[in-house]
Short mmCIF file of C-alpha atoms in Angstrom, two decimals:
data_model
loop_
_atom_site.label_atom_id
_atom_site.label_comp_id
_atom_site.label_asym_id
_atom_site.label_seq_id
_atom_site.Cartn_x
_atom_site.Cartn_y
_atom_site.Cartn_z
CA ILE A 1 6.46 -15.15 -1.61
CA LYS A 2 5.72 -18.22 1.56
CA PHE A 3 3.91 -21.14 -0.16
CA ASP A 4 1.73 -23.64 1.83
CA CYS A 5 2.95 -26.72 -0.12
CA SER A 6 4.82 -24.47 -1.06
CA TYR A 7 4.99 -17.36 1.48
CA GLY A 8 6.71 -14.79 -0.89
CA GLY A 9 8.01 -10.76 -0.05
CA VAL A 10 7.89 -8.01 -2.04
CA TYR A 11 11.21 -5.78 -0.73
CA GLN A 12 12.57 -2.72 -1.92
CA CYS A 13 16.31 -2.03 -1.64
CA ALA A 14 17.21 1.63 -2.46
CA PRO A 15 19.04 3.06 -0.45
CA SER A 16 18.06 6.83 0.49
CA SER A 17 20.63 8.98 -0.43
CA GLU A 18 23.32 8.87 -4.04
CA GLY A 19 25.65 7.57 -2.52
CA GLY A 20 25.46 4.05 -3.34
CA GLY A 21 27.26 1.11 -1.93
CA GLU A 22 29.09 3.62 0.25
CA GLU A 23 28.45 5.12 3.58
CA LEU A 24 27.05 8.17 2.84
CA SER A 25 24.72 8.78 4.84
CA ASN A 26 22.31 7.12 8.35
CA ASP A 27 20.79 4.49 5.35
CA SER A 28 22.95 4.04 2.58
CA TRP A 29 23.72 0.59 2.63
CA GLY A 30 26.22 -1.30 4.91
CA GLU A 31 26.38 -5.35 6.68
CA GLU A 32 23.77 -3.93 9.48
CA ARG A 33 21.48 -2.70 6.68
CA SER A 34 21.44 -6.09 4.36
CA SER A 35 22.01 -8.28 7.09
CA ALA A 36 18.53 -7.24 8.48
CA ILE A 37 17.08 -7.76 4.82
CA VAL A 38 18.78 -11.02 4.69
CA LYS A 39 17.61 -12.64 8.53
CA MET A 40 13.71 -10.80 8.15
CA ILE A 41 13.89 -13.38 4.71
CA LEU A 42 15.24 -16.21 6.62
CA ASP A 43 12.96 -15.86 10.04
CA ASN A 44 9.77 -16.04 8.23
CA ASN A 45 11.19 -18.54 5.34
CA ILE A 46 10.67 -16.39 2.51
CA ASP A 47 10.45 -19.11 -0.79
CA ILE A 48 10.31 -15.73 -3.61
CA ILE A 49 11.38 -12.90 -2.89
CA GLY A 50 10.65 -9.47 -4.88
CA ILE A 51 13.57 -6.55 -5.04
CA GLN A 52 13.06 -2.76 -6.92
CA GLU A 53 15.72 -1.32 -7.15
CA GLY A 54 18.29 -3.02 -6.26
CA ARG A 55 21.81 -1.85 -7.68
CA LEU A 56 25.09 -4.27 -8.69
CA ASN A 57 26.78 -4.95 -5.02
CA GLN A 58 23.29 -5.00 -2.86
CA LEU A 59 22.31 -8.08 -4.56
CA ASP A 60 25.83 -9.46 -4.81
CA ASP A 61 25.48 -8.63 -0.87
CA ILE A 62 22.21 -11.14 -0.77
CA SER A 63 22.77 -12.82 -2.46
CA ALA A 64 26.27 -13.96 -1.01
CA LYS A 65 24.07 -14.39 1.96
CA LEU A 66 20.82 -15.99 0.89
CA SER A 67 23.12 -18.14 -1.91
CA LYS A 68 24.12 -21.00 1.69
CA LYS A 69 20.83 -21.64 2.69
CA ASN A 70 20.34 -22.62 -1.25
CA TYR A 71 18.63 -19.68 -2.83
CA ASN A 72 19.84 -18.24 -6.32
CA CYS A 73 18.74 -15.08 -7.67
CA CYS A 74 17.60 -13.95 -10.92
CA ALA A 75 18.62 -10.04 -12.05
CA GLY A 76 17.28 -9.96 -15.17
CA LYS A 77 18.30 -6.50 -16.74
CA PRO A 78 19.66 -3.32 -15.39
CA ALA A 79 16.54 -0.62 -15.85
CA GLY A 80 18.91 1.93 -18.52
CA VAL A 81 21.56 2.98 -20.66
CA ASN A 82 23.06 6.28 -19.24
CA ALA A 83 25.04 6.58 -16.21
CA CYS A 84 22.04 8.25 -13.98
CA LEU A 85 21.01 7.52 -10.93
CA TRP A 86 18.49 5.22 -11.42
CA SER A 87 19.67 2.82 -14.75
CA ASN A 88 22.10 0.78 -12.16
CA GLN A 89 18.86 -0.47 -10.82
CA TYR A 90 17.11 -4.19 -11.14
CA ALA A 91 13.90 -5.53 -10.47
CA ALA A 92 15.70 -8.80 -9.02
CA ILE A 93 13.58 -12.16 -8.18
CA PHE A 94 15.25 -14.54 -5.46
CA TYR A 95 14.05 -18.22 -5.35
CA ARG A 96 14.21 -21.36 -3.39
CA SER A 97 16.44 -23.34 -5.16
CA ASP A 98 15.94 -26.83 -3.77
CA LYS A 99 12.03 -25.84 -3.84
CA PHE A 100 12.37 -24.60 -8.03
CA SER A 101 14.30 -25.07 -10.84
CA ILE A 102 13.96 -22.18 -13.31
CA LYS A 103 12.89 -22.71 -16.78
CA ARG A 104 12.76 -18.97 -18.84
CA SER A 105 13.10 -15.61 -17.33
CA GLY A 106 12.59 -12.03 -19.19
CA THR A 107 12.81 -8.13 -18.29
CA PHE A 108 10.91 -5.53 -19.81
CA TRP A 109 10.89 -1.73 -19.96
CA PHE A 110 7.44 0.62 -18.55
CA SER A 111 7.71 2.28 -21.95
CA GLU A 112 6.43 2.34 -25.51
CA THR A 113 9.84 0.63 -26.66
CA SER A 114 8.85 -1.99 -23.61
CA ASN A 115 11.65 -4.23 -25.88
CA SER A 116 14.26 -2.21 -24.91
CA PRO A 117 15.86 0.08 -22.80
CA GLY A 118 15.82 3.84 -23.59
CA GLY A 119 12.41 4.21 -24.75
CA ASP A 120 10.49 7.38 -23.99
CA ALA A 121 7.78 6.46 -21.47
CA TRP A 122 4.90 8.49 -21.79
CA GLY A 123 6.41 11.84 -20.46
CA TYR A 124 7.88 9.54 -17.22
CA ASP A 125 12.17 11.28 -17.08
CA LYS A 126 13.77 8.54 -19.27
CA ASN A 127 16.28 9.51 -16.60
CA ALA A 128 14.58 7.21 -13.77
CA PRO A 129 13.17 3.93 -16.14
CA LYS A 130 11.47 1.22 -14.59
CA ILE A 131 11.37 -2.12 -15.15
CA CYS A 132 9.90 -5.37 -14.89
CA SER A 133 11.12 -8.64 -14.87
CA TRP A 134 10.08 -11.98 -14.99
CA ILE A 135 10.63 -15.76 -14.08
CA GLU A 136 9.76 -19.62 -14.29
CA LEU A 137 9.29 -21.36 -12.26
CA LYS A 138 9.08 -25.08 -11.41
CA ASP A 139 8.45 -27.11 -7.98
CA LYS A 140 9.18 -30.60 -7.16
CA THR A 141 5.56 -32.10 -8.12
CA GLY A 142 6.53 -29.86 -11.72
CA PHE A 143 3.66 -27.56 -11.43
CA THR A 144 4.72 -24.36 -13.59
CA PHE A 145 3.86 -20.87 -12.86
CA PHE A 146 5.25 -17.35 -13.32
CA VAL A 147 6.15 -14.55 -11.28
CA PHE A 148 6.16 -11.31 -12.41
CA ASN A 149 7.58 -8.58 -10.50
CA ALA A 150 7.22 -4.53 -11.13
CA HIS A 151 8.69 -1.29 -10.32
CA PHE A 152 6.27 1.33 -11.23
CA PRO A 153 6.96 4.80 -12.40
CA HIS A 154 5.89 6.92 -8.76
CA ASP A 155 4.64 10.98 -10.20
CA ASN A 156 3.12 10.28 -13.95
CA ASP A 157 -0.65 9.01 -13.52
CA VAL A 158 -0.45 8.98 -17.51
CA ALA A 159 2.74 6.38 -17.36
CA LYS A 160 1.12 4.29 -14.67
CA ILE A 161 -2.39 3.45 -15.92
CA GLU A 162 -0.44 2.66 -19.19
CA SER A 163 2.53 0.97 -17.47
CA ALA A 164 -1.05 -1.09 -15.95
CA ASN A 165 -2.08 -1.62 -19.48
CA LEU A 166 1.15 -2.87 -20.34
CA LEU A 167 1.51 -5.51 -17.39
CA LYS A 168 -1.87 -7.32 -18.27
CA SER A 169 -0.25 -7.82 -21.51
CA LYS A 170 2.90 -9.32 -21.05
CA ILE A 171 1.16 -11.64 -18.39
CA GLU A 172 -1.10 -12.35 -21.11
CA THR A 173 1.40 -12.63 -23.93
CA ILE A 174 4.20 -14.31 -21.83
CA ALA A 175 2.17 -16.66 -19.84
CA GLY A 176 -0.78 -17.37 -21.49
CA LYS A 177 -3.54 -19.35 -18.55
CA SER A 178 -0.53 -20.59 -16.95
CA PRO A 179 -0.33 -19.51 -12.56
CA VAL A 180 0.53 -15.95 -13.26
CA MET A 181 1.96 -14.40 -9.68
CA ALA A 182 2.35 -10.55 -10.24
CA ILE A 183 3.98 -8.77 -6.49
CA GLY A 184 6.13 -5.32 -6.63
CA ASP A 185 5.79 -1.22 -6.37
CA PHE A 186 2.94 -0.49 -8.27
CA ASN A 187 3.55 2.88 -8.04
CA SER A 188 -0.70 3.52 -6.95
CA SER A 189 -2.62 2.72 -3.82
CA GLN A 190 -6.24 0.46 -3.63
CA ASN A 191 -8.06 3.82 -5.38
CA SER A 192 -6.19 4.09 -8.07
CA GLN A 193 -6.92 3.37 -11.92
CA PRO A 194 -3.13 1.07 -12.07
CA TYR A 195 -4.50 -1.31 -9.73
CA ASN A 196 -8.56 -1.54 -10.72
CA SER A 197 -6.79 -2.32 -14.39
CA ILE A 198 -4.69 -5.10 -12.65
CA THR A 199 -6.75 -6.42 -10.56
CA THR A 200 -9.78 -7.05 -13.45
CA LEU A 201 -6.65 -9.91 -14.29
CA LEU A 202 -5.24 -10.99 -11.19
CA GLU A 203 -7.33 -10.73 -7.41
CA ASP A 204 -4.75 -8.39 -4.70
CA CYS A 205 -3.79 -10.86 -2.08
CA TYR A 206 -5.12 -8.42 0.46
CA ARG A 207 -8.28 -9.23 0.05
CA THR A 208 -8.19 -12.63 1.98
CA SER A 209 -6.50 -11.94 5.24
CA PRO A 210 -5.25 -8.71 5.43
CA ASN A 211 -3.04 -8.27 8.83
CA GLY A 212 -0.29 -5.95 10.82
CA ILE A 213 0.11 -2.46 9.49
CA GLU A 214 -2.00 -1.14 6.88
CA TYR A 215 -0.08 1.01 4.43
CA THR A 216 2.62 0.04 2.70
CA TYR A 217 5.28 3.22 2.02
CA CYS A 218 7.20 3.95 4.91
CA TRP A 219 10.54 6.21 4.90
CA TRP A 220 13.75 5.36 6.95
CA ASP A 221 12.63 6.29 10.65
CA PRO A 222 10.70 4.75 12.50
CA ARG A 223 9.60 7.97 14.11
CA ASN A 224 8.23 9.57 10.75
CA GLU A 225 5.93 6.80 9.25
CA ASN A 226 3.10 8.45 7.51
CA GLY A 227 0.76 5.45 8.96
CA GLY A 228 -2.74 5.47 7.15
CA THR A 229 -3.90 2.84 5.98
CA THR A 230 -2.46 3.69 1.41
CA ARG A 231 -0.96 0.50 -0.24
CA ILE A 232 1.84 0.69 -3.44
CA ASP A 233 3.18 -1.97 -3.00
CA HIS A 234 0.72 -5.48 -3.58
CA LEU A 235 1.14 -9.14 -4.22
CA PHE A 236 -1.54 -10.10 -6.87
CA VAL A 237 -2.37 -13.73 -7.78
CA SER A 238 -4.71 -15.51 -10.41
CA ASN A 239 -7.12 -17.79 -9.48
CA ALA A 240 -4.54 -20.47 -8.81
CA PHE A 241 -3.75 -19.48 -6.03
CA SER A 242 -5.26 -18.75 -2.79
CA CYS A 243 -3.49 -16.34 -0.55
CA ILE A 244 -4.03 -18.70 3.62
CA ASP A 245 -2.18 -15.46 4.60
CA TYR A 246 -0.80 -11.58 4.04
CA THR A 247 0.58 -9.56 6.24
CA ILE A 248 2.58 -5.82 5.37
CA SER A 249 5.91 -6.29 8.60
CA SER A 250 8.09 -3.71 9.50
CA ASN A 251 11.41 -4.41 9.52
CA VAL A 252 14.36 -2.50 11.78
CA TYR A 253 17.43 -2.20 12.86
CA THR A 254 20.31 -0.63 14.28
CA ASN A 255 22.73 1.57 11.78
CA LYS A 256 26.40 1.81 12.48
CA PHE A 257 25.63 4.89 14.02
CA GLY A 258 24.01 3.58 17.07
CA ASN A 259 20.32 4.89 15.04
CA ILE A 260 17.16 2.61 15.28
CA ARG A 261 16.38 2.84 11.14
CA ASN A 262 13.84 0.87 8.55
CA ALA A 263 15.82 -2.09 6.68
CA SER A 264 13.30 -0.36 3.39
CA ASP A 265 11.42 2.54 3.14
CA HIS A 266 8.92 0.57 1.97
CA HIS A 267 7.67 -1.96 4.40
CA PRO A 268 7.82 -5.53 2.83
CA VAL A 269 4.42 -7.21 2.34
CA ILE A 270 4.64 -11.11 3.13
CA VAL A 271 2.18 -13.71 1.54
CA LYS A 272 0.87 -17.00 2.18
CA LEU A 273 0.04 -19.45 -0.81
CA ASN A 274 -1.81 -22.56 -2.06
CA TYR A 275 -1.49 -24.21 -4.81
#
C-alpha cells in the first residue's frame, strides 16, 4: 500500500515446491527471486506490504534487504503447530519504520477456535491452516489505523464464507470504529459470497480506479497464465481512506536456471490511498 500523504501491496511468497527454501525446483526460493520481490517493493515506493504464505527463511531474507531501507516486519504467529507443510507459514506485514510506529499487533486463525491454532475449520483441512495477522500503526501526525492481512482457505466454500464472517467480527472487535484496511489472498472472487460479505463492511479499492492486469492468480510461468478477470487477492478499506490508484502488476525475473518466471503465483496488487 502506498499513501498519498502517506501506497500498499499484497504479495504471496510461497514456493511452488515442498522444498521450502531449498533450490529443489525452478520456482523455489533463491537470491534472484527474493531480489525481484524487494526491487518491486522499492521501485514502487510501497509503505505497507502484506505477505501470505511466507516462511521464516523467506521473511528473514526479505527483512535483511528491506531493513536497510527503513522497513520493519511484523511476522505474527505461524499458521499451525504440527509438522505439516503449511504450518510454518506467516501472514507477515512489512511497514516503513520512518513513516509509522507500531502500537499493537496480533494473529488469529480462520477456524472455530480462532484464538489458537489447530482448531476445526468448518470442514477445511486442519493440516492446511489459514491465518490473519493484524497491526495497529500510527503515522507522524498521530493518525492511527489497523491493517488486517488475511489468507483464506482455498477449496472449501463453507470455510471461505465463515472466514469472511470471522474477519468482519474480528475487525469490529479489535479495531472498533478506527480506520481499517483488510488485505490479502481471500481465495474468493469478486463474484463470491465471501467477497459480498466483506464489502458490506469495507470498500474494495478496485472499484475506484482499476489499472493494469485484471486477474491476480497467475501461476509461475508467465507463458501459462490463465488470464481472465477473476481477482482473488483484494484490498478493502473503511471510509476513512480514499483510493487514488489501483494496479494489478506483474513481477517477472530470470531465475538461476535462466528461465523467465513470475516471482509469485499471484500478481502483486498495489494501491495508493489518501486519508
